[in-house]
CSV table of N, CA and C in Angstrom, one decimal:
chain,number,residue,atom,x,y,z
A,1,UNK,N,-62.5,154.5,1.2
A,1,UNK,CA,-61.6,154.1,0.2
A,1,UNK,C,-61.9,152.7,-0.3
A,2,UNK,N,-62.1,151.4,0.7
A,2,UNK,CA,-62.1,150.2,0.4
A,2,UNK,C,-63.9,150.2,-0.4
A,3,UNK,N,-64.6,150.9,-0.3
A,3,UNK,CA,-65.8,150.9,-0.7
A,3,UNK,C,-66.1,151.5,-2.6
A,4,UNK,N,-65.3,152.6,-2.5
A,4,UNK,CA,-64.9,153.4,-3.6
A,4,UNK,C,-64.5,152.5,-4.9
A,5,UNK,N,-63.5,151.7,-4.3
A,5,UNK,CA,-62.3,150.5,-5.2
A,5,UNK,C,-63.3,149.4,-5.1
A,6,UNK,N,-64.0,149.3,-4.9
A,6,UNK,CA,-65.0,147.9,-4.7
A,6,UNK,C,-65.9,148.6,-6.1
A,7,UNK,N,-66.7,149.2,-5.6
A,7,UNK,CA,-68.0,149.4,-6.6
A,7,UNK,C,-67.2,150.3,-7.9
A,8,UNK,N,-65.3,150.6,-8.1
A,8,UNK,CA,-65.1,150.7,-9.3
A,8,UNK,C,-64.7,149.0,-10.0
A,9,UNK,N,-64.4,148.6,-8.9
A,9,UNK,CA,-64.1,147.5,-9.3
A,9,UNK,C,-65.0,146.5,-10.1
A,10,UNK,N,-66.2,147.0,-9.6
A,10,UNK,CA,-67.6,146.5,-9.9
A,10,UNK,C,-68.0,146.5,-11.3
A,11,UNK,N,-67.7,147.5,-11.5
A,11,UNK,CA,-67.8,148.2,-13.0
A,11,UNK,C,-66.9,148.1,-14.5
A,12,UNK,N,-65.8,147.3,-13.9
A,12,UNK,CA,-65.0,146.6,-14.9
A,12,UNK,C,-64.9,145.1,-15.1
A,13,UNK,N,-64.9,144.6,-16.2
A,13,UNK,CA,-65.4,143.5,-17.3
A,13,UNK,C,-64.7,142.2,-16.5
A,14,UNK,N,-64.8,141.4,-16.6
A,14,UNK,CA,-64.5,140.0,-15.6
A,14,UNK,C,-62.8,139.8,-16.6
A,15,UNK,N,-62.6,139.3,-15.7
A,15,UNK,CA,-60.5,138.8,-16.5
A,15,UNK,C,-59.9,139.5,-15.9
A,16,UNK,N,-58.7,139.4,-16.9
A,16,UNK,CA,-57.4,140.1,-16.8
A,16,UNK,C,-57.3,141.4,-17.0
A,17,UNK,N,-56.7,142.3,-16.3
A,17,UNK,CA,-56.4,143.8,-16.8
A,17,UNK,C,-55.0,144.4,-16.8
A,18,UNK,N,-54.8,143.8,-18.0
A,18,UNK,CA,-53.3,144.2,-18.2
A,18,UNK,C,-53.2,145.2,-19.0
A,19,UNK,N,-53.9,146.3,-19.4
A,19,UNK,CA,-54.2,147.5,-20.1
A,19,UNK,C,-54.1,148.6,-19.4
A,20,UNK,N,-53.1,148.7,-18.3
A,20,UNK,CA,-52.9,150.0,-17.6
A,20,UNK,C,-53.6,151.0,-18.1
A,21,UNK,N,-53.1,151.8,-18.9
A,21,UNK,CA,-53.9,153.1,-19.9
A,21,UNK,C,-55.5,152.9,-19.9
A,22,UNK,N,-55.6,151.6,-20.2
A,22,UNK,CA,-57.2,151.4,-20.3
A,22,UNK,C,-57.9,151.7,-19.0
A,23,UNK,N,-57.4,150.6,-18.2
A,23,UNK,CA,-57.5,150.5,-16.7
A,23,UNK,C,-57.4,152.4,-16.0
A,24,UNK,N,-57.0,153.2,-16.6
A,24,UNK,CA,-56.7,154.4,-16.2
A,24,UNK,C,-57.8,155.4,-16.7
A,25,UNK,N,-58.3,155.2,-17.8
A,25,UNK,CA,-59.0,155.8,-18.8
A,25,UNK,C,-60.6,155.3,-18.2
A,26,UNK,N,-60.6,153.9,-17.8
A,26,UNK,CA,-62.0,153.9,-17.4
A,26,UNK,C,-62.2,153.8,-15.6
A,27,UNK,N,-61.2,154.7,-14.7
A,27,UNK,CA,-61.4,154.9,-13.4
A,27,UNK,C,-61.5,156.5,-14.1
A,28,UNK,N,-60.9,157.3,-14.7
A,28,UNK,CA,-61.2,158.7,-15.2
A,28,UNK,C,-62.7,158.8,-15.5
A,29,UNK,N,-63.0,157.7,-16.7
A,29,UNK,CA,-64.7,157.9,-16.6
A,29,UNK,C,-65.6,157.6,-15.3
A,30,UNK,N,-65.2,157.0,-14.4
A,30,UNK,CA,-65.7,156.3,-13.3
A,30,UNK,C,-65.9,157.7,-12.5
A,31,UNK,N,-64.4,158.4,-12.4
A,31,UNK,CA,-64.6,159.7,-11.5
A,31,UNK,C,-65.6,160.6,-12.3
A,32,UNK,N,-65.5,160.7,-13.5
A,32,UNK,CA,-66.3,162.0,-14.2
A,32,UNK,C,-67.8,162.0,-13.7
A,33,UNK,N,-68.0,160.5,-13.5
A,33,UNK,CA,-69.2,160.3,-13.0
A,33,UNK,C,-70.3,160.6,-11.9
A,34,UNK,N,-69.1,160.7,-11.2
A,34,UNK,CA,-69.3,161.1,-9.3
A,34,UNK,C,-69.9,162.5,-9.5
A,35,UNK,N,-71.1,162.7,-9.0
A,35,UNK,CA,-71.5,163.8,-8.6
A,35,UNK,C,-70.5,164.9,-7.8
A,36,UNK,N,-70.6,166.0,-7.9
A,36,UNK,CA,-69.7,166.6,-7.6
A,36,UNK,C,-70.2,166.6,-5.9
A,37,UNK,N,-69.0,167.2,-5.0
A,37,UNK,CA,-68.9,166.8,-3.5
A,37,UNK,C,-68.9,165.9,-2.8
A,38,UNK,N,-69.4,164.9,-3.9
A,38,UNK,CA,-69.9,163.3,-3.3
A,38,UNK,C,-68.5,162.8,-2.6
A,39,UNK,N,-68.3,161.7,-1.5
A,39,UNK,CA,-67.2,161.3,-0.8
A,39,UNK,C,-66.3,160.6,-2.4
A,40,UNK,N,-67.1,159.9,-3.6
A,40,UNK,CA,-66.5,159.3,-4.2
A,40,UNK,C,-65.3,160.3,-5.1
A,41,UNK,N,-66.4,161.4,-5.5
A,41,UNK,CA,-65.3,162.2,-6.4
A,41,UNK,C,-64.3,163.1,-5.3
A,42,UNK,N,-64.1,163.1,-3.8
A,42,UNK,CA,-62.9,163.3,-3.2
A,42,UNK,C,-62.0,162.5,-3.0
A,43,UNK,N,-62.1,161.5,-3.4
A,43,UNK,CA,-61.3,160.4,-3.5
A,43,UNK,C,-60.8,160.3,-4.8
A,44,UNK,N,-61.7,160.7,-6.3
A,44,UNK,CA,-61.1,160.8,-7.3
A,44,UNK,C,-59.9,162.0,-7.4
A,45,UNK,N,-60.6,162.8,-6.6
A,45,UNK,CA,-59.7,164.2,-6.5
A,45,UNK,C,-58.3,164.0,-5.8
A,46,UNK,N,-58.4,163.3,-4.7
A,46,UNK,CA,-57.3,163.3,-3.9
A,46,UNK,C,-56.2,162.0,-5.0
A,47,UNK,N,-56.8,161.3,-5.6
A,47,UNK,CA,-55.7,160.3,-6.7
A,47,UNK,C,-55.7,160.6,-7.4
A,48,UNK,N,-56.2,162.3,-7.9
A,48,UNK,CA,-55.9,163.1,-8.9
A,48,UNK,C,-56.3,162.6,-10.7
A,49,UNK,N,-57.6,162.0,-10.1
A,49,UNK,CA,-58.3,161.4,-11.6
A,49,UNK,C,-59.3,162.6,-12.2
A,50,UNK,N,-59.7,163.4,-11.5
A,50,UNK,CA,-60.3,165.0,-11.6
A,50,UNK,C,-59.4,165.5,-12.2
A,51,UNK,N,-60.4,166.4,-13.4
A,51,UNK,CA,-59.8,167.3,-14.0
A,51,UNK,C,-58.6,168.5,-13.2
A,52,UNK,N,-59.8,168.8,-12.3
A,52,UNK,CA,-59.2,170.1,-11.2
A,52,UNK,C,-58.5,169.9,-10.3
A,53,UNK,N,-57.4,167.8,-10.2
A,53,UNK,CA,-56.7,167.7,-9.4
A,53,UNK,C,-55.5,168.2,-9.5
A,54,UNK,N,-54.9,168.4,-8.3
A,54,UNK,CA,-53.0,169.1,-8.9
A,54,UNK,C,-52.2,168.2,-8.7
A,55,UNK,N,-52.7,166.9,-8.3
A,55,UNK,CA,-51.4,165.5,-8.6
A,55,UNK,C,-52.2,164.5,-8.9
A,56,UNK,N,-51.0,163.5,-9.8
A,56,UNK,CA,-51.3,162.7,-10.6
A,56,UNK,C,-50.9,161.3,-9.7
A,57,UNK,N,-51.4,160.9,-8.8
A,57,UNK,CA,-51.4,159.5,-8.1
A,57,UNK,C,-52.0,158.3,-8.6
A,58,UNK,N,-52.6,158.8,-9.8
A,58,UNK,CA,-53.9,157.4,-10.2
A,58,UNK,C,-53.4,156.1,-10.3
A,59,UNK,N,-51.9,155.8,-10.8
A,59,UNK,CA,-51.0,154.6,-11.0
A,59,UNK,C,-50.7,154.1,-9.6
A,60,UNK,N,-51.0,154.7,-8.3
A,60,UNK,CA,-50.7,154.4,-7.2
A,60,UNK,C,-52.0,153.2,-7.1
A,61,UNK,N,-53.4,153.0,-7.6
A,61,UNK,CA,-54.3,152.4,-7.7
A,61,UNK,C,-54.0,151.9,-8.7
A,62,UNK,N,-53.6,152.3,-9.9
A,62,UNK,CA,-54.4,151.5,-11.5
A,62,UNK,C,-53.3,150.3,-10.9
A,63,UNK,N,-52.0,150.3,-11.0
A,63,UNK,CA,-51.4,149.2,-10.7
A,63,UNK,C,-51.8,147.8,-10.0
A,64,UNK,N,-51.8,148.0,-8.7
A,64,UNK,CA,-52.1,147.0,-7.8
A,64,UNK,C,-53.6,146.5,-8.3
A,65,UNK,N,-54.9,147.5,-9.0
A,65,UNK,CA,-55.5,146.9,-9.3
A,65,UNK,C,-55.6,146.0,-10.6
A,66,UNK,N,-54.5,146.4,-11.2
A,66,UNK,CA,-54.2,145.8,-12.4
A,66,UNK,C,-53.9,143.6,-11.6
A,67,UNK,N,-53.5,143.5,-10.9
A,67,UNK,CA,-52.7,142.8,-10.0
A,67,UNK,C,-53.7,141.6,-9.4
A,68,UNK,N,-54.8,142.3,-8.9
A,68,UNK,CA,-55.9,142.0,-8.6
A,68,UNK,C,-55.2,141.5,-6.7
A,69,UNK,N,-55.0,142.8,-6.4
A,69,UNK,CA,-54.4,142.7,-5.5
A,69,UNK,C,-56.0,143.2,-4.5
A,70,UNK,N,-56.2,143.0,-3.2
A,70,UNK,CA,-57.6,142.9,-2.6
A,70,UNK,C,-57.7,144.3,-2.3
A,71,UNK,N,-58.8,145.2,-2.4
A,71,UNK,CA,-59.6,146.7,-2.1
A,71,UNK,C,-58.6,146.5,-0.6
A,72,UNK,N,-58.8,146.2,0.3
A,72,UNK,CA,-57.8,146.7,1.5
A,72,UNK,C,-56.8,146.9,1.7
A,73,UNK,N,-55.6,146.0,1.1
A,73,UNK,CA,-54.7,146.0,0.7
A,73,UNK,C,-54.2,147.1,0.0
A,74,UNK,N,-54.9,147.9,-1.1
A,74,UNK,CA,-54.5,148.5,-2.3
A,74,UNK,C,-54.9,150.5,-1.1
A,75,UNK,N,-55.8,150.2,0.0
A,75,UNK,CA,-56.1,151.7,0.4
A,75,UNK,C,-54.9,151.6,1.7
A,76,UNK,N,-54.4,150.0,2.1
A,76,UNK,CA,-53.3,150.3,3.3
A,76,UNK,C,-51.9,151.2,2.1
A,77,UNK,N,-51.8,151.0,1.2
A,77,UNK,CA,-51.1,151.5,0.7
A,77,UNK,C,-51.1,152.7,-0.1
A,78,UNK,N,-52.5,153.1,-0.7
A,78,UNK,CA,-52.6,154.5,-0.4
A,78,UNK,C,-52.4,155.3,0.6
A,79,UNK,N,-52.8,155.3,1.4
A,79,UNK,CA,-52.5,155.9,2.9
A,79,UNK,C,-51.6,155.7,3.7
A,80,UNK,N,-50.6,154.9,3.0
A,80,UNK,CA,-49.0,155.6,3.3
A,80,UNK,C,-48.5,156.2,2.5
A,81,UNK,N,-49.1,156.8,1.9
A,81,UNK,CA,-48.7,157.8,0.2
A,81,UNK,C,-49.7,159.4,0.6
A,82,UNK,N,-51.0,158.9,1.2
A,82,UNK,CA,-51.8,160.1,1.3
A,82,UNK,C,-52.8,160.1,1.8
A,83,UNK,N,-52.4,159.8,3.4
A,83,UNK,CA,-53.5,159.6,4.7
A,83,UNK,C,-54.9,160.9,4.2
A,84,UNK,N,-55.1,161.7,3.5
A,84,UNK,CA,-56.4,161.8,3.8
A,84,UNK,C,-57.2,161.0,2.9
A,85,UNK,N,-56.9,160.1,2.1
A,85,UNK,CA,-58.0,159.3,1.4
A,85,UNK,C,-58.6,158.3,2.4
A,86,UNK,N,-57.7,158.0,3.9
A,86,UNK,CA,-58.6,157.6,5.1
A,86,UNK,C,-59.4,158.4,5.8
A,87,UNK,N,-59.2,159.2,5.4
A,87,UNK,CA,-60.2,160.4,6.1
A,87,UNK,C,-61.4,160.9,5.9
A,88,UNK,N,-62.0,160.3,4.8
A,88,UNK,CA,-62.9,160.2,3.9
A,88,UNK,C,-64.2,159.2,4.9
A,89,UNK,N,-64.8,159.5,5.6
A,89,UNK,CA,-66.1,158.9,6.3
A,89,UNK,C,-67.2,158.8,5.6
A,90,UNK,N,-68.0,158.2,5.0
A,90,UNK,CA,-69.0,157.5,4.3
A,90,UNK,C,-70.3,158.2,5.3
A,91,UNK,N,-71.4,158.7,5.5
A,91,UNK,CA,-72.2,158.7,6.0
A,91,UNK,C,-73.4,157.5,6.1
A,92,UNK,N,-73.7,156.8,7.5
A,92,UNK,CA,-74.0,155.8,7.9
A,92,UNK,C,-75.8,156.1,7.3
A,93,UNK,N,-76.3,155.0,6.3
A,93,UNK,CA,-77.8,155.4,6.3
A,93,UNK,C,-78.5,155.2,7.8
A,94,UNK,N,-79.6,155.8,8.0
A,94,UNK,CA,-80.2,156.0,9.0
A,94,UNK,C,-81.3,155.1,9.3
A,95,UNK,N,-81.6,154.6,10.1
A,95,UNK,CA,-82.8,153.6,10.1
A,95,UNK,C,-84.2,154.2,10.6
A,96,UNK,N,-84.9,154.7,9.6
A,96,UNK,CA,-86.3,155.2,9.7
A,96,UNK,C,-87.6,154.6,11.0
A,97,UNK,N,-87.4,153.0,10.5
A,97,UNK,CA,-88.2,152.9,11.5
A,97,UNK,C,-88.0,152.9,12.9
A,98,UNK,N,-86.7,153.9,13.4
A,98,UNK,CA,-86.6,154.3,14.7
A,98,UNK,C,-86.6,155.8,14.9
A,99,UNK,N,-87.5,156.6,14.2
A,99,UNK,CA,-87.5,158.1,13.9
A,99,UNK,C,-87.6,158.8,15.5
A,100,UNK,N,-88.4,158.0,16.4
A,100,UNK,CA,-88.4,158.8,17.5
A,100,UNK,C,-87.1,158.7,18.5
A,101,UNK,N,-86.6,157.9,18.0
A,101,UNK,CA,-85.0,157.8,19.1
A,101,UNK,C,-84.2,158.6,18.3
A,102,UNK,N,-84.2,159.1,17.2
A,102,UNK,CA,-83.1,159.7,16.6
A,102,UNK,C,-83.2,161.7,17.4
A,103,UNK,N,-81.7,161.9,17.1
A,103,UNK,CA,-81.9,163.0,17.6
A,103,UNK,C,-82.1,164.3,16.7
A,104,UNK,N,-82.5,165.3,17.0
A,104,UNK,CA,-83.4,166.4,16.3
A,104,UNK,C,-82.3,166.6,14.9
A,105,UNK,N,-81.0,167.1,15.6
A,105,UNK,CA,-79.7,167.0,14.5
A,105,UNK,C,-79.9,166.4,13.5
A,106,UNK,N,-79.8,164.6,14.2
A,106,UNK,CA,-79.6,163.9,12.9
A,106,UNK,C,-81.5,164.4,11.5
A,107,UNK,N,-82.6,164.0,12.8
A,107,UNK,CA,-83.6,164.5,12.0
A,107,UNK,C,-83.4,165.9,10.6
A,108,UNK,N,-82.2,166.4,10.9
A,108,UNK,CA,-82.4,168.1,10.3
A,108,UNK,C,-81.7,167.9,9.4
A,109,UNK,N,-80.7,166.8,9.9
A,109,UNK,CA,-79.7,166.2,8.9
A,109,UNK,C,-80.3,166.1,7.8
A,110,UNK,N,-81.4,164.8,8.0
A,110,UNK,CA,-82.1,164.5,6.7
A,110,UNK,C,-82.9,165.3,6.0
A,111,UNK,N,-83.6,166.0,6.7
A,111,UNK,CA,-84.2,166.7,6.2
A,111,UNK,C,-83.6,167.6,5.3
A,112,UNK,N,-82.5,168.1,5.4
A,112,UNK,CA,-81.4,168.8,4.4
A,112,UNK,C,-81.0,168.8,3.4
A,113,UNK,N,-80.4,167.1,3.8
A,113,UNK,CA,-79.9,166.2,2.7
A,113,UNK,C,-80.8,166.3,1.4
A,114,UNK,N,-82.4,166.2,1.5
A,114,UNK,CA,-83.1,166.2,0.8
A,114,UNK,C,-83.8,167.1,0.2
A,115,UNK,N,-83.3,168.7,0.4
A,115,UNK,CA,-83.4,169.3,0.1
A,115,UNK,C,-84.6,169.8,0.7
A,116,UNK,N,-85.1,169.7,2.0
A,116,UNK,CA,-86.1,169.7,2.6
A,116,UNK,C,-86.0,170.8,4.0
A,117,UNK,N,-84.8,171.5,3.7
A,117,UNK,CA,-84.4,172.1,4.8
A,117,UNK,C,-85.6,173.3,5.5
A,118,UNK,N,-86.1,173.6,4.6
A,118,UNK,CA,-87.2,174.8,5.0
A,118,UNK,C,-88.4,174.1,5.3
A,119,UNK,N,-88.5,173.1,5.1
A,119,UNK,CA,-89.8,172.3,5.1
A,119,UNK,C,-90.5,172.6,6.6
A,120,UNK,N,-89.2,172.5,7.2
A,120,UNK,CA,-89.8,173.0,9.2
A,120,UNK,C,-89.0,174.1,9.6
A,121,UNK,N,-88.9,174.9,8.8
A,121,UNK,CA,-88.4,176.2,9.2
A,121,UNK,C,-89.4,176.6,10.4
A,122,UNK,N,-90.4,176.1,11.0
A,122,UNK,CA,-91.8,176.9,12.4
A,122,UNK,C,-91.2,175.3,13.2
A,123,UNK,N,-90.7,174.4,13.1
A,123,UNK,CA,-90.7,173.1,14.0
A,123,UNK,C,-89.7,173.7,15.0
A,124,UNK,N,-90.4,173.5,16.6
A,124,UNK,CA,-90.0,173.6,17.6
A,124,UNK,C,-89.2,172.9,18.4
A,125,UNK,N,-90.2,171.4,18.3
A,125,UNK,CA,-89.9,170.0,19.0
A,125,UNK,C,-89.7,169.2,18.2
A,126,UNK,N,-89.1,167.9,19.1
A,126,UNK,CA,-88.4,167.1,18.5
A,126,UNK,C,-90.0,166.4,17.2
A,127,UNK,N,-91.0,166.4,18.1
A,127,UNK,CA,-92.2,165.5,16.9
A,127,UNK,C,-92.5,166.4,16.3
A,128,UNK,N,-92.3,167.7,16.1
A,128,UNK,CA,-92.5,168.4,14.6
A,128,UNK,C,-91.4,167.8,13.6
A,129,UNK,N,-90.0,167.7,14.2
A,129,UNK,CA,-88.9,167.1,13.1
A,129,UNK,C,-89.6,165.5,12.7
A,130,UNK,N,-89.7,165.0,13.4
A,130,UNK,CA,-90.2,163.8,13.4
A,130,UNK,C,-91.4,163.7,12.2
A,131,UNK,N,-92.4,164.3,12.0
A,131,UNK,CA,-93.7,164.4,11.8
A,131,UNK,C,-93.4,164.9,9.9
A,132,UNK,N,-91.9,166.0,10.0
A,132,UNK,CA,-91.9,166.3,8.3
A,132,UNK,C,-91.0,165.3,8.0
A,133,UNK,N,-90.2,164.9,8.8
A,133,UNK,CA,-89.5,163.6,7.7
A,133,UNK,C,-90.5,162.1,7.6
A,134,UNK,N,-91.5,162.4,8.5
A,134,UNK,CA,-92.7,161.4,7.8
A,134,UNK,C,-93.4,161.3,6.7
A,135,UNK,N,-93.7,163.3,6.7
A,135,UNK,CA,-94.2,163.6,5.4
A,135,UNK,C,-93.3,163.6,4.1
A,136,UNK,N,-92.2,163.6,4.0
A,136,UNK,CA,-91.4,163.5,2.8
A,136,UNK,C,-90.8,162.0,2.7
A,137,UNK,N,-90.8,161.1,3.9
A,137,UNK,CA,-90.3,159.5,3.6
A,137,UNK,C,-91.0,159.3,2.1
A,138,UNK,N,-92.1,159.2,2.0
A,138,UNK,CA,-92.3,158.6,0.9
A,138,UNK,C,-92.1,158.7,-0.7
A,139,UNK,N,-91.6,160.2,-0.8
A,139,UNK,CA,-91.3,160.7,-1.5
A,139,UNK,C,-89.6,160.4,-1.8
A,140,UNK,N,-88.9,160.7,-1.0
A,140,UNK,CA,-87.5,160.2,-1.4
A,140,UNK,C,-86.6,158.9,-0.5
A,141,UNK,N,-87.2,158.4,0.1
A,141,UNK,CA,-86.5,156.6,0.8
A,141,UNK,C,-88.4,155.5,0.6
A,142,UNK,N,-88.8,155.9,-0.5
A,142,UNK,CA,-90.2,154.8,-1.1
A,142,UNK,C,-90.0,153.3,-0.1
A,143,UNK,N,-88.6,152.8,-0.3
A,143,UNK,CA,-88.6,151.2,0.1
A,143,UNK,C,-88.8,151.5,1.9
A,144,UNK,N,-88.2,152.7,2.8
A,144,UNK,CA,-88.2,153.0,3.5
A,144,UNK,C,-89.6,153.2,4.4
A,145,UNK,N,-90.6,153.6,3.5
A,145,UNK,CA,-91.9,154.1,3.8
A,145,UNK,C,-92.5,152.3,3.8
A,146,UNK,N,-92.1,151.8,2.7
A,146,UNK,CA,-92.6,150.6,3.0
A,146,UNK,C,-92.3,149.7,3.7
A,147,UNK,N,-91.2,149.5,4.1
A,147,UNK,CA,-91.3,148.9,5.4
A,147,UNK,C,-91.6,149.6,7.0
A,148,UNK,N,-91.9,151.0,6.6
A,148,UNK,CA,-92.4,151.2,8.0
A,148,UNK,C,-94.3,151.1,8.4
A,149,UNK,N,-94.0,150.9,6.9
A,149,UNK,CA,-95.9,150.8,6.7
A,149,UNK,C,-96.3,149.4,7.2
A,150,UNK,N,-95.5,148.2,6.8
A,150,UNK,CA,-95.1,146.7,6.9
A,150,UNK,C,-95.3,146.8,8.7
A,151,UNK,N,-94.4,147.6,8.8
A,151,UNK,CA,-94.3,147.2,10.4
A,151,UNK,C,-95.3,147.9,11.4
A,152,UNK,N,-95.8,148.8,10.9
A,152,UNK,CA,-97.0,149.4,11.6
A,152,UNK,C,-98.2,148.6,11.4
A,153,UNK,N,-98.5,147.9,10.1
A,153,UNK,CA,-99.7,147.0,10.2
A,153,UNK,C,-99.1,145.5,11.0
A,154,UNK,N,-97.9,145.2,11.1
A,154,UNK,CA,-98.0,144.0,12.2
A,154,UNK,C,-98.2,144.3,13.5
A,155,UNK,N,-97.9,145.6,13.8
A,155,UNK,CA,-98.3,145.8,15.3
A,155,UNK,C,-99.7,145.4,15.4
A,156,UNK,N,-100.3,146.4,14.7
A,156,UNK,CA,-102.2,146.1,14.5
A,156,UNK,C,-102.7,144.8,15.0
């Protein structure tokens, strides 16, 4: 929640927002935005700024942020209106340059995420999982590959 209201918050013009309707109209664009399934647009969904939501809570936010009342403050009080928008868990990024402590799951995880799920459809052991999220790091986490390149030539 507090993360969602931060980076919309991000996205609106420095001052005053005393334009409710406005302030309403550009968290609606904000949601249209969200990739669908993504944690942000269940959050748009559950404040009902989705087309395809069936309640209209958005004034439960537009207000307080009209107020410039603080991101934590404004989700303790969503979630006394509608505890699942705490229920909403962010997925933690993963730190690459510890691929061999990670467990095969989480490995499969990634692998998935990226659309890479068949990639080891024959991987048995944990360093087959290991070995294709090496071969695809560079391809989709680039900054990722480079620092594990960084830290493999200081070992040297």
């Amino acid at each position: 929640c507090i993360a969602t209201v931060e980076k919309f918050r991000q996205q609106l013009p420095t001052g005053p927002h005393d334009d409710l309707a406005q302030l309403e109209t550009d968290f609606r664009h904000f949601c249209k935005n969200q990739p669908t399934g993504t944690k942000e647009n269940r959050f748009c969904y559950f404040l009902g700024a989705t087309e395809d939501a069936a309640t209209r809570t958005v004034g439960n936010l537009i207000r307080p942020l009209s107020y410039g009342l603080p991101s934590d403050k404004i989700c303790n009080q969503l979630k006394s209106m509608d505890s699942q928008i705490c229920e909403l868990r962010f997925d933690v990024k993963p730190d690459f340059t510890q691929l061999g402590k990670m467990k095969v799951g989480d490995l499969r995880k990634i692998l998935s995420g990226w659309g890479e799920g068949m990639a080891c459809a024959g991987c048995v052991e944990k360093a087959d999982y290991v070995k294709a999220v090496r071969q695809f790091l560079p391809k989709y986490e680039p900054e990722e590959w480079q620092k594990i390149q960084a830290a493999e030539k200081s070992e040297l």
